[in-house]
């Protein structure tokens, strides 16, 4: 847990965020804290994040991960965040149980690709080396790295994210209870 | 009611009628003990173990142990709630529970218990089992991805509807619910939406067609009050 004294001179908490195999809905929900965003910018600064467009993360206090792990690039990004962050938070249903992308887990990934790219259009499965390799199954992030905290929801509400983040920033034991604790 | 017929639950006196289980007596007194495979209209099944309490220091299922005078029962303790959380986590990873896309979400007992016991993550490695969906019946959809094998549908169809449409097959981790028809499909049975078995499933495995998502988020059964508070409030109303 991070201990930040609530004084104006306090060092800002450095946060990295990413969306792996997610829909960016959780990031949208983060923006849904509305005018509390102004408070947030006083408390935190962003490292790698869709908000800053920094591509690789450096040492930071908190990493917030949206989405599960569906391809090789997701694995690299997740490991980089874990290596650099003191605390790693799984944000939203997909990071926690694979979510919607994991609906393909009972199908063969090769069959999926052939169906989409070959059977319907007569084309070929794209194999550009730039494209990250798909994993055979989509995994929740805690099956790949150690995760410190989980914030469920699809997406978690702005209120839930705010509650959890501020608990974390001010060194309280982060807690989500009904009705803020939701899986949908 | 006799002064003699009482036991203690987390230090509170619970009066009971002879023959009641600890769970029945507690619920009748407005004290909630988490439970999943229990249904007031059916014989106890004792399979989910969510209702596990400590009776005179020993673990036991509150739904199957008869209330006895002088029992010391512990239920709402960090140890027991911790075990319950683990049981729920195992149920979640053992099936395919994607609540955001489930019609039962908001009205689901499994989910409501997870909220109440503050389960933030299923924690264990997901099995992602391959389970069947059966849409052959005109009015009812079966999605066994969410089945927790509580056998309520089996009990209801056999004991109330007299049809024995469902049965449990297989053993251990291979156990699963099957439909008793030559094709194994629900469409080939005399199952009807009005059957008791159509309305007892605590999760989103037996669903009535064409009503999904009709109730908006915020108005579903467990959106506002947690399942434990509802059980206590229901009793207060009836009393
Ligand atoms: S059955 Fe309940 S726990 Fe499972 S996906 Fe549906 S709402 Fe979620
Ligand atoms: S289908 Fe529903 S009622 Fe039947 S065993 Fe599964 S969870 Fe229980
Ligand atoms: S309610 Fe007692 S074991 Fe399920």
Short mmCIF file of C-alpha atoms and ligand atoms in Angstrom, two decimals:
data_model
loop_
_atom_site.label_atom_id
_atom_site.label_comp_id
_atom_site.label_asym_id
_atom_site.label_seq_id
_atom_site.Cartn_x
_atom_site.Cartn_y
_atom_site.Cartn_z
CA UNK A 1 0.00 0.00 0.00
CA UNK A 2 1.15 3.53 -0.70
CA UNK A 3 1.31 6.17 1.89
CA UNK A 4 0.84 9.69 0.64
CA UNK A 5 0.33 12.48 3.12
CA UNK A 6 -2.43 14.85 2.08
CA UNK A 7 -0.26 17.96 1.90
CA UNK A 8 0.17 20.18 -1.16
CA UNK A 9 3.92 19.48 -1.22
CA UNK A 10 3.42 15.72 -1.36
CA UNK A 11 5.07 13.79 -4.12
CA UNK A 12 2.59 12.69 -6.75
CA UNK A 13 1.75 9.02 -7.08
CA UNK A 14 2.98 7.77 -10.42
CA UNK A 15 0.45 5.63 -12.27
CA UNK A 16 0.77 3.56 -15.41
CA UNK A 17 -2.34 2.27 -17.15
CA UNK A 18 -2.94 -0.01 -20.09
CA UNK A 19 -5.70 -1.77 -21.93
CA UNK A 20 -4.66 -5.28 -22.94
CA UNK A 21 -7.44 -7.39 -24.36
CA UNK A 22 -10.14 -4.95 -23.28
CA UNK A 23 -12.49 -2.51 -24.96
CA UNK A 24 -11.20 0.67 -23.25
CA UNK A 25 -14.50 0.78 -21.38
CA UNK A 26 -12.68 0.69 -18.05
CA UNK A 27 -10.54 3.64 -19.09
CA UNK A 28 -13.71 5.45 -20.14
CA UNK A 29 -15.13 4.70 -16.73
CA UNK A 30 -12.01 6.20 -15.14
CA UNK A 31 -12.85 9.41 -16.99
CA UNK A 32 -16.34 9.07 -15.60
CA UNK A 33 -15.15 10.35 -12.22
CA UNK A 34 -16.08 13.72 -13.74
CA UNK A 35 -14.88 16.80 -11.85
CA UNK A 36 -12.90 14.58 -9.48
CA UNK A 37 -10.44 14.36 -12.39
CA UNK A 38 -9.20 17.76 -11.24
CA UNK A 39 -8.49 16.35 -7.79
CA UNK A 40 -6.85 13.34 -9.39
CA UNK A 41 -4.37 15.38 -11.40
CA UNK A 42 -3.23 16.97 -8.14
CA UNK A 43 -2.66 13.55 -6.62
CA UNK A 44 -1.15 11.55 -9.46
CA UNK A 45 0.96 11.75 -12.57
CA UNK A 46 0.78 9.33 -15.44
CA UNK A 47 3.53 7.14 -16.82
CA UNK A 48 2.73 4.81 -19.72
CA UNK A 49 -0.96 5.22 -20.43
CA UNK A 50 -3.33 5.89 -23.32
CA UNK A 51 -3.61 9.31 -21.69
CA UNK A 52 0.10 10.17 -22.14
CA UNK A 53 0.95 7.99 -25.11
CA UNK A 54 4.24 6.97 -23.44
CA UNK A 55 5.06 3.58 -24.98
CA UNK A 56 7.16 1.92 -22.28
CA UNK A 57 6.71 2.32 -18.60
CA UNK A 58 9.37 3.27 -16.10
CA UNK A 59 9.34 2.75 -12.35
CA UNK A 60 5.94 3.71 -10.98
CA UNK A 61 3.79 3.30 -7.90
CA UNK A 62 0.61 1.83 -9.35
CA UNK A 63 -0.11 -0.02 -12.57
CA UNK A 64 -3.75 -0.27 -13.59
CA UNK A 65 -4.48 -3.02 -16.08
CA UNK A 66 -7.66 -3.28 -18.09
CA UNK A 67 -8.32 -6.38 -20.20
CA UNK A 68 -7.14 -9.95 -20.16
CA UNK A 69 -4.20 -11.50 -21.97
CA UNK A 70 -5.00 -12.71 -25.48
CA UNK A 71 -1.75 -12.34 -27.42
CA UNK A 72 2.03 -12.31 -27.03
CA UNK A 73 2.21 -8.52 -26.89
CA UNK A 74 -0.25 -8.46 -23.97
CA UNK A 75 2.10 -10.77 -22.08
CA UNK A 76 5.11 -8.49 -22.68
CA UNK A 77 3.25 -5.32 -21.71
CA UNK A 78 1.83 -6.94 -18.59
CA UNK A 79 5.24 -8.24 -17.49
CA UNK A 80 6.80 -4.84 -18.06
CA UNK A 81 4.16 -3.19 -15.91
CA UNK A 82 4.56 -5.77 -13.18
CA UNK A 83 8.34 -5.33 -13.18
CA UNK A 84 8.02 -1.57 -12.81
CA UNK A 85 5.07 -1.07 -10.50
CA UNK A 86 4.95 -1.42 -6.74
CA UNK A 87 1.27 -2.25 -6.87
CA UNK A 88 -0.65 -3.79 -9.76
CA UNK A 89 -4.42 -3.47 -10.00
CA UNK A 90 -6.66 -5.59 -12.23
CA UNK A 91 -9.40 -3.26 -13.42
CA UNK A 92 -12.64 -4.72 -14.73
CA UNK A 93 -14.15 -8.07 -15.69
CA UNK A 94 -11.77 -8.92 -18.57
CA UNK A 95 -8.61 -8.47 -16.47
CA UNK A 96 -10.21 -10.58 -13.74
CA UNK A 97 -11.78 -13.48 -15.65
CA UNK A 98 -11.01 -12.93 -19.33
CA UNK A 99 -14.41 -11.39 -19.97
CA UNK A 100 -15.87 -11.13 -23.43
CA UNK A 101 -12.65 -12.03 -25.31
CA UNK A 102 -12.51 -15.28 -23.31
CA UNK A 103 -15.75 -16.37 -25.00
CA UNK A 104 -13.47 -17.85 -27.64
CA UNK A 105 -11.83 -20.15 -25.12
CA UNK A 106 -13.99 -23.11 -26.03
CA UNK A 107 -13.11 -22.72 -29.69
CA UNK A 108 -9.94 -23.59 -31.55
CA UNK A 109 -8.09 -20.37 -32.37
CA UNK A 110 -6.97 -21.73 -35.76
CA UNK A 111 -10.58 -22.52 -36.68
CA UNK A 112 -11.65 -19.01 -35.64
CA UNK A 113 -9.03 -17.39 -37.86
CA UNK A 114 -9.83 -19.63 -40.84
CA UNK A 115 -13.53 -18.94 -40.47
CA UNK A 116 -13.05 -15.18 -40.35
CA UNK A 117 -10.28 -14.66 -42.88
CA UNK A 118 -10.58 -17.58 -45.30
CA UNK A 119 -14.02 -19.15 -45.39
CA UNK A 120 -15.92 -15.92 -45.68
CA UNK A 121 -13.69 -13.85 -47.92
CA UNK A 122 -11.46 -16.44 -49.53
CA UNK A 123 -8.41 -14.58 -48.18
CA UNK A 124 -5.56 -15.74 -46.01
CA UNK A 125 -4.90 -15.51 -42.30
CA UNK A 126 -2.75 -12.36 -41.89
CA UNK A 127 0.78 -13.29 -40.87
CA UNK A 128 2.62 -9.97 -40.90
CA UNK A 129 5.48 -10.22 -38.37
CA UNK A 130 4.25 -6.94 -36.87
CA UNK A 131 1.09 -8.69 -35.69
CA UNK A 132 1.27 -10.16 -32.20
CA UNK A 133 0.72 -13.88 -32.04
CA UNK A 134 -2.62 -14.90 -30.60
CA UNK A 135 -2.56 -17.19 -27.57
CA UNK A 136 -4.64 -20.34 -27.79
CA UNK A 137 -6.69 -19.15 -24.80
CA UNK A 138 -7.47 -15.78 -23.29
CA UNK A 139 -6.28 -15.56 -19.68
CA UNK A 140 -7.08 -13.34 -16.73
CA UNK A 141 -3.98 -11.33 -15.80
CA UNK A 142 -3.49 -13.10 -12.47
CA UNK A 143 -2.72 -16.26 -14.41
CA UNK A 144 0.34 -14.49 -15.86
CA UNK A 145 1.64 -12.13 -13.15
CA UNK A 146 1.03 -11.50 -9.46
CA UNK A 147 -1.86 -9.11 -8.97
CA UNK A 148 -2.26 -7.06 -5.79
CA UNK A 149 -5.79 -5.74 -6.13
CA UNK A 150 -8.93 -6.45 -8.10
CA UNK A 151 -11.68 -4.01 -9.03
CA UNK A 152 -14.49 -5.96 -10.71
CA UNK A 153 -17.22 -4.57 -12.94
CA UNK A 154 -17.95 -4.31 -16.66
CA UNK A 155 -16.86 -1.62 -16.37
CA UNK A 156 -16.41 -0.75 -12.70
CA UNK A 157 -18.31 2.48 -12.08
CA UNK A 158 -16.43 5.77 -11.89
CA UNK A 159 -17.40 5.87 -8.21
CA UNK A 160 -15.95 2.42 -7.58
CA UNK A 161 -12.70 3.34 -9.34
CA UNK A 162 -12.46 6.59 -7.42
CA UNK A 163 -13.13 4.89 -4.10
CA UNK A 164 -10.53 2.20 -4.73
CA UNK A 165 -7.88 4.58 -6.10
CA UNK A 166 -8.22 7.11 -3.32
CA UNK A 167 -8.16 4.34 -0.69
CA UNK A 168 -4.92 3.19 -2.27
CA UNK A 169 -3.39 6.65 -2.63
CA UNK A 170 -4.16 7.65 0.94
CA UNK A 171 -2.93 4.39 2.42
CA UNK A 172 -6.29 2.99 3.49
CA UNK A 173 -7.10 -0.69 3.04
CA UNK A 174 -8.93 -0.54 -0.31
CA UNK A 175 -12.42 -1.95 -0.06
CA UNK A 176 -15.45 -2.31 -2.32
CA UNK A 177 -18.77 -3.33 -0.87
CA UNK A 178 -22.27 -3.83 -2.17
CA UNK A 179 -23.71 -1.99 -4.09
CA UNK A 180 -20.42 -0.59 -5.45
CA UNK A 181 -19.08 -4.12 -5.85
CA UNK A 182 -20.56 -5.36 -9.12
CA UNK A 183 -19.62 -7.97 -11.68
CA UNK A 184 -21.66 -6.41 -14.49
CA UNK B 1 -42.48 -22.66 21.99
CA UNK B 2 -40.49 -23.91 24.88
CA UNK B 3 -37.65 -22.05 26.55
CA UNK B 4 -35.78 -25.32 26.22
CA UNK B 5 -35.98 -25.26 22.41
CA UNK B 6 -33.33 -22.74 21.65
CA UNK B 7 -29.76 -22.71 20.50
CA UNK B 8 -27.22 -19.96 20.25
CA UNK B 9 -26.13 -18.54 16.88
CA UNK B 10 -23.17 -16.17 17.04
CA UNK B 11 -24.22 -15.46 20.61
CA UNK B 12 -27.88 -14.74 19.80
CA UNK B 13 -30.63 -17.03 21.05
CA UNK B 14 -32.57 -18.75 18.24
CA UNK B 15 -35.83 -20.45 19.14
CA UNK B 16 -36.79 -23.34 16.93
CA UNK B 17 -39.48 -25.87 16.28
CA UNK B 18 -38.60 -29.53 16.63
CA UNK B 19 -37.51 -30.92 13.29
CA UNK B 20 -36.15 -27.68 11.88
CA UNK B 21 -32.60 -27.57 10.61
CA UNK B 22 -30.24 -24.94 11.99
CA UNK B 23 -30.58 -23.07 8.70
CA UNK B 24 -34.40 -23.16 8.71
CA UNK B 25 -34.55 -22.02 12.31
CA UNK B 26 -32.07 -19.19 11.71
CA UNK B 27 -33.87 -17.96 8.58
CA UNK B 28 -37.23 -18.15 10.37
CA UNK B 29 -35.73 -16.01 13.11
CA UNK B 30 -34.51 -13.49 10.54
CA UNK B 31 -30.85 -14.36 10.90
CA UNK B 32 -29.12 -15.03 7.63
CA UNK B 33 -26.78 -17.93 7.03
CA UNK B 34 -25.41 -17.99 3.46
CA UNK B 35 -26.88 -20.85 1.42
CA UNK B 36 -27.11 -21.84 -2.21
CA UNK B 37 -28.48 -25.35 -2.71
CA UNK B 38 -31.14 -24.89 -0.04
CA UNK B 39 -34.75 -24.23 -1.02
CA UNK B 40 -37.48 -24.05 1.61
CA UNK B 41 -39.77 -26.32 -0.42
CA UNK B 42 -37.28 -29.12 -0.92
CA UNK B 43 -35.46 -31.68 1.14
CA UNK B 44 -31.97 -30.49 2.02
CA UNK B 45 -29.26 -31.46 -0.39
CA UNK B 46 -26.18 -30.43 1.55
CA UNK B 47 -23.94 -30.12 -1.48
CA UNK B 48 -22.83 -26.50 -1.85
CA UNK B 49 -21.41 -26.20 1.69
CA UNK B 50 -21.95 -22.43 1.69
CA UNK B 51 -24.05 -22.85 4.83
CA UNK B 52 -21.18 -24.48 6.71
CA UNK B 53 -21.21 -23.39 10.35
CA UNK B 54 -19.42 -24.57 13.46
CA UNK B 55 -21.69 -26.48 15.80
CA UNK B 56 -20.12 -26.93 19.21
CA UNK B 57 -16.75 -26.37 17.55
CA UNK B 58 -17.21 -28.80 14.66
CA UNK B 59 -17.87 -27.97 11.01
CA UNK B 60 -21.25 -28.96 9.63
CA UNK B 61 -23.88 -27.94 7.08
CA UNK B 62 -26.55 -25.79 8.69
CA UNK B 63 -29.10 -27.03 6.14
CA UNK B 64 -28.74 -30.68 7.12
CA UNK B 65 -28.03 -30.54 10.86
CA UNK B 66 -31.14 -30.49 12.99
CA UNK B 67 -31.46 -27.72 15.52
CA UNK B 68 -30.96 -29.06 19.04
CA UNK B 69 -31.36 -27.40 22.39
CA UNK B 70 -28.23 -25.80 23.70
CA UNK B 71 -26.13 -25.95 20.51
CA UNK B 72 -23.45 -23.29 20.23
CA UNK B 73 -23.42 -22.33 16.56
CA UNK B 74 -20.92 -19.95 14.92
CA UNK B 75 -21.64 -18.66 11.42
CA UNK B 76 -20.68 -15.05 10.77
CA UNK B 77 -16.99 -15.39 11.63
CA UNK B 78 -13.94 -14.38 9.58
CA UNK B 79 -12.87 -18.02 9.38
CA UNK B 80 -16.21 -19.31 8.06
CA UNK B 81 -16.75 -16.39 5.72
CA UNK B 82 -13.22 -16.89 4.40
CA UNK B 83 -14.03 -20.52 3.64
CA UNK B 84 -17.26 -19.46 1.97
CA UNK B 85 -15.34 -17.04 -0.24
CA UNK B 86 -13.06 -19.89 -1.33
CA UNK B 87 -16.07 -22.10 -2.11
CA UNK B 88 -17.58 -19.35 -4.22
CA UNK B 89 -14.29 -18.76 -6.02
CA UNK B 90 -14.11 -22.46 -6.87
CA UNK B 91 -17.68 -22.39 -8.20
CA UNK B 92 -16.84 -19.39 -10.37
CA UNK B 93 -13.71 -20.88 -11.97
CA UNK B 94 -15.27 -24.30 -12.39
CA UNK B 95 -17.98 -23.00 -14.73
CA UNK B 96 -18.09 -20.15 -17.22
CA UNK B 97 -19.48 -17.18 -15.35
CA UNK B 98 -19.39 -14.04 -17.45
CA UNK B 99 -21.86 -11.96 -15.53
CA UNK B 100 -21.99 -8.94 -17.88
CA UNK B 101 -23.52 -11.14 -20.59
CA UNK B 102 -25.72 -13.26 -18.34
CA UNK B 103 -29.47 -12.73 -18.23
CA UNK B 104 -29.52 -13.77 -14.60
CA UNK B 105 -27.13 -11.02 -13.54
CA UNK B 106 -28.64 -8.96 -10.75
CA UNK B 107 -31.04 -11.78 -9.86
CA UNK B 108 -28.46 -14.51 -9.34
CA UNK B 109 -27.92 -16.08 -5.95
CA UNK B 110 -24.34 -17.08 -6.67
CA UNK B 111 -23.46 -13.55 -7.68
CA UNK B 112 -25.37 -12.02 -4.78
CA UNK B 113 -23.50 -14.22 -2.32
CA UNK B 114 -20.19 -13.26 -3.91
CA UNK B 115 -21.08 -9.59 -3.44
CA UNK B 116 -22.13 -10.14 0.12
CA UNK B 117 -18.99 -12.00 1.03
CA UNK B 118 -16.84 -9.47 -0.86
CA UNK B 119 -15.37 -11.81 -3.41
CA UNK B 120 -13.37 -9.45 -5.62
CA UNK B 121 -11.78 -12.09 -7.81
CA UNK B 122 -12.27 -15.79 -8.57
CA UNK B 123 -8.55 -16.09 -7.75
CA UNK B 124 -8.01 -19.66 -8.94
CA UNK B 125 -7.04 -20.74 -12.42
CA UNK B 126 -10.13 -20.78 -14.62
CA UNK B 127 -11.17 -24.17 -16.00
CA UNK B 128 -13.01 -22.65 -18.99
CA UNK B 129 -14.89 -25.93 -19.39
CA UNK B 130 -16.67 -26.69 -22.62
CA UNK B 131 -20.32 -27.08 -21.68
CA UNK B 132 -23.50 -27.35 -23.65
CA UNK B 133 -26.14 -24.80 -24.51
CA UNK B 134 -29.55 -26.21 -25.42
CA UNK B 135 -32.01 -23.89 -27.14
CA UNK B 136 -34.27 -26.61 -28.53
CA UNK B 137 -37.17 -25.89 -26.19
CA UNK B 138 -39.56 -23.18 -27.41
CA UNK B 139 -39.77 -21.39 -24.06
CA UNK B 140 -36.69 -22.30 -22.06
CA UNK B 141 -32.96 -21.98 -22.67
CA UNK B 142 -30.43 -24.20 -20.93
CA UNK B 143 -26.92 -22.87 -20.50
CA UNK B 144 -24.94 -25.39 -18.50
CA UNK B 145 -21.89 -23.10 -18.50
CA UNK B 146 -23.41 -21.58 -15.39
CA UNK B 147 -24.72 -24.70 -13.69
CA UNK B 148 -23.46 -25.19 -10.13
CA UNK B 149 -24.96 -28.65 -9.79
CA UNK B 150 -27.22 -27.84 -6.88
CA UNK B 151 -29.76 -30.33 -8.24
CA UNK B 152 -32.68 -28.04 -7.49
CA UNK B 153 -34.01 -28.60 -11.00
CA UNK B 154 -33.55 -32.34 -10.56
CA UNK B 155 -35.41 -32.28 -7.25
CA UNK B 156 -38.19 -30.02 -8.55
CA UNK B 157 -38.79 -31.96 -11.74
CA UNK B 158 -38.81 -35.29 -9.93
CA UNK B 159 -40.59 -34.40 -6.70
CA UNK B 160 -43.00 -31.63 -7.73
CA UNK B 161 -43.53 -31.87 -11.49
CA UNK B 162 -43.34 -35.68 -11.53
CA UNK B 163 -41.43 -35.59 -14.81
CA UNK B 164 -37.79 -36.25 -13.92
CA UNK B 165 -36.61 -34.16 -16.83
CA UNK B 166 -33.18 -33.54 -15.29
CA UNK B 167 -30.62 -35.83 -13.73
CA UNK B 168 -27.06 -35.59 -12.54
CA UNK B 169 -24.61 -37.75 -14.48
CA UNK B 170 -20.91 -38.45 -14.14
CA UNK B 171 -18.72 -38.37 -11.05
CA UNK B 172 -16.40 -35.90 -9.37
CA UNK B 173 -15.24 -33.12 -11.65
CA UNK B 174 -17.04 -34.85 -14.53
CA UNK B 175 -20.48 -34.49 -12.89
CA UNK B 176 -22.97 -32.60 -14.97
CA UNK B 177 -26.69 -32.19 -15.40
CA UNK B 178 -28.28 -34.09 -18.26
CA UNK B 179 -31.74 -34.02 -19.81
CA UNK B 180 -33.73 -37.25 -19.82
CA UNK B 181 -34.79 -37.62 -23.42
CA UNK B 182 -33.60 -39.89 -26.23
CA UNK B 183 -31.78 -36.99 -27.91
CA UNK B 184 -30.70 -35.46 -24.61
CA UNK B 185 -32.40 -32.25 -25.73
CA UNK B 186 -34.94 -30.33 -23.70
CA UNK B 187 -37.10 -29.80 -26.77
CA UNK B 188 -37.78 -33.55 -26.81
CA UNK B 189 -39.22 -33.65 -23.29
CA UNK B 190 -42.60 -32.62 -21.92
CA UNK B 191 -40.91 -29.86 -19.91
CA UNK B 192 -43.06 -26.73 -19.63
CA UNK B 193 -42.37 -23.16 -18.57
CA UNK B 194 -44.95 -23.61 -15.84
CA UNK B 195 -42.99 -26.49 -14.29
CA UNK B 196 -41.53 -25.87 -10.86
CA UNK B 197 -38.17 -26.89 -12.30
CA UNK B 198 -38.30 -23.94 -14.68
CA UNK B 199 -38.12 -21.44 -11.84
CA UNK B 200 -35.86 -22.93 -9.17
CA UNK B 201 -32.43 -22.50 -10.72
CA UNK B 202 -30.47 -20.12 -8.48
CA UNK B 203 -28.13 -19.16 -11.35
CA UNK B 204 -28.50 -18.44 -15.05
CA UNK B 205 -28.53 -22.06 -16.24
CA UNK B 206 -32.30 -22.46 -16.80
CA UNK B 207 -33.69 -19.33 -18.37
CA UNK B 208 -37.09 -18.33 -19.61
CA UNK B 209 -36.79 -17.14 -23.20
CA UNK B 210 -37.74 -13.67 -24.40
CA UNK B 211 -37.60 -11.95 -21.00
CA UNK B 212 -33.84 -11.45 -20.70
CA UNK B 213 -32.66 -8.01 -19.63
CA UNK B 214 -36.29 -6.80 -19.37
CA UNK B 215 -35.67 -5.43 -15.87
CA UNK B 216 -33.24 -2.51 -16.03
CA UNK B 217 -30.03 -2.41 -14.00
CA UNK B 218 -30.82 -0.79 -10.69
CA UNK B 219 -34.18 -2.53 -10.33
CA UNK B 220 -33.07 -6.14 -10.25
CA UNK B 221 -33.43 -8.24 -7.15
CA UNK B 222 -30.00 -7.74 -5.62
CA UNK B 223 -29.09 -4.34 -7.08
CA UNK B 224 -29.91 -2.35 -3.98
CA UNK B 225 -30.10 -4.54 -0.90
CA UNK B 226 -27.66 -7.40 -0.37
CA UNK B 227 -29.02 -10.93 -0.17
CA UNK B 228 -28.37 -11.19 3.58
CA UNK B 229 -30.32 -8.02 4.38
CA UNK B 230 -33.21 -9.20 2.19
CA UNK B 231 -33.48 -12.49 4.08
CA UNK B 232 -33.64 -10.67 7.40
CA UNK B 233 -36.11 -8.06 6.12
CA UNK B 234 -38.40 -10.72 4.61
CA UNK B 235 -38.63 -12.41 7.96
CA UNK B 236 -39.33 -9.15 9.77
CA UNK B 237 -42.23 -8.53 7.38
CA UNK B 238 -43.72 -11.96 7.86
CA UNK B 239 -43.41 -11.82 11.64
S1 LIG C 1 -25.12 -17.37 -13.32
FE1 LIG C 1 -24.80 -15.70 -11.86
S2 LIG C 1 -22.61 -15.76 -11.40
FE2 LIG C 1 -22.94 -16.96 -13.26
S3 LIG C 1 -22.64 -15.53 -14.97
FE3 LIG C 1 -24.84 -15.49 -14.47
S4 LIG C 1 -25.06 -13.80 -13.03
FE4 LIG C 1 -22.90 -14.31 -13.10
S1 LIG C 2 -29.36 -26.21 -13.81
FE1 LIG C 2 -29.61 -24.73 -12.13
S2 LIG C 2 -31.01 -25.78 -10.71
FE2 LIG C 2 -30.19 -27.35 -12.07
S3 LIG C 2 -28.41 -28.16 -11.00
FE3 LIG C 2 -27.69 -26.56 -12.38
S4 LIG C 2 -27.64 -24.73 -11.10
FE4 LIG C 2 -28.92 -26.20 -10.02
S1 LIG C 3 -27.22 -24.71 1.61
FE1 LIG C 3 -26.38 -26.17 2.98
S2 LIG C 3 -24.97 -27.24 1.75
FE2 LIG C 3 -25.93 -25.87 0.33
#
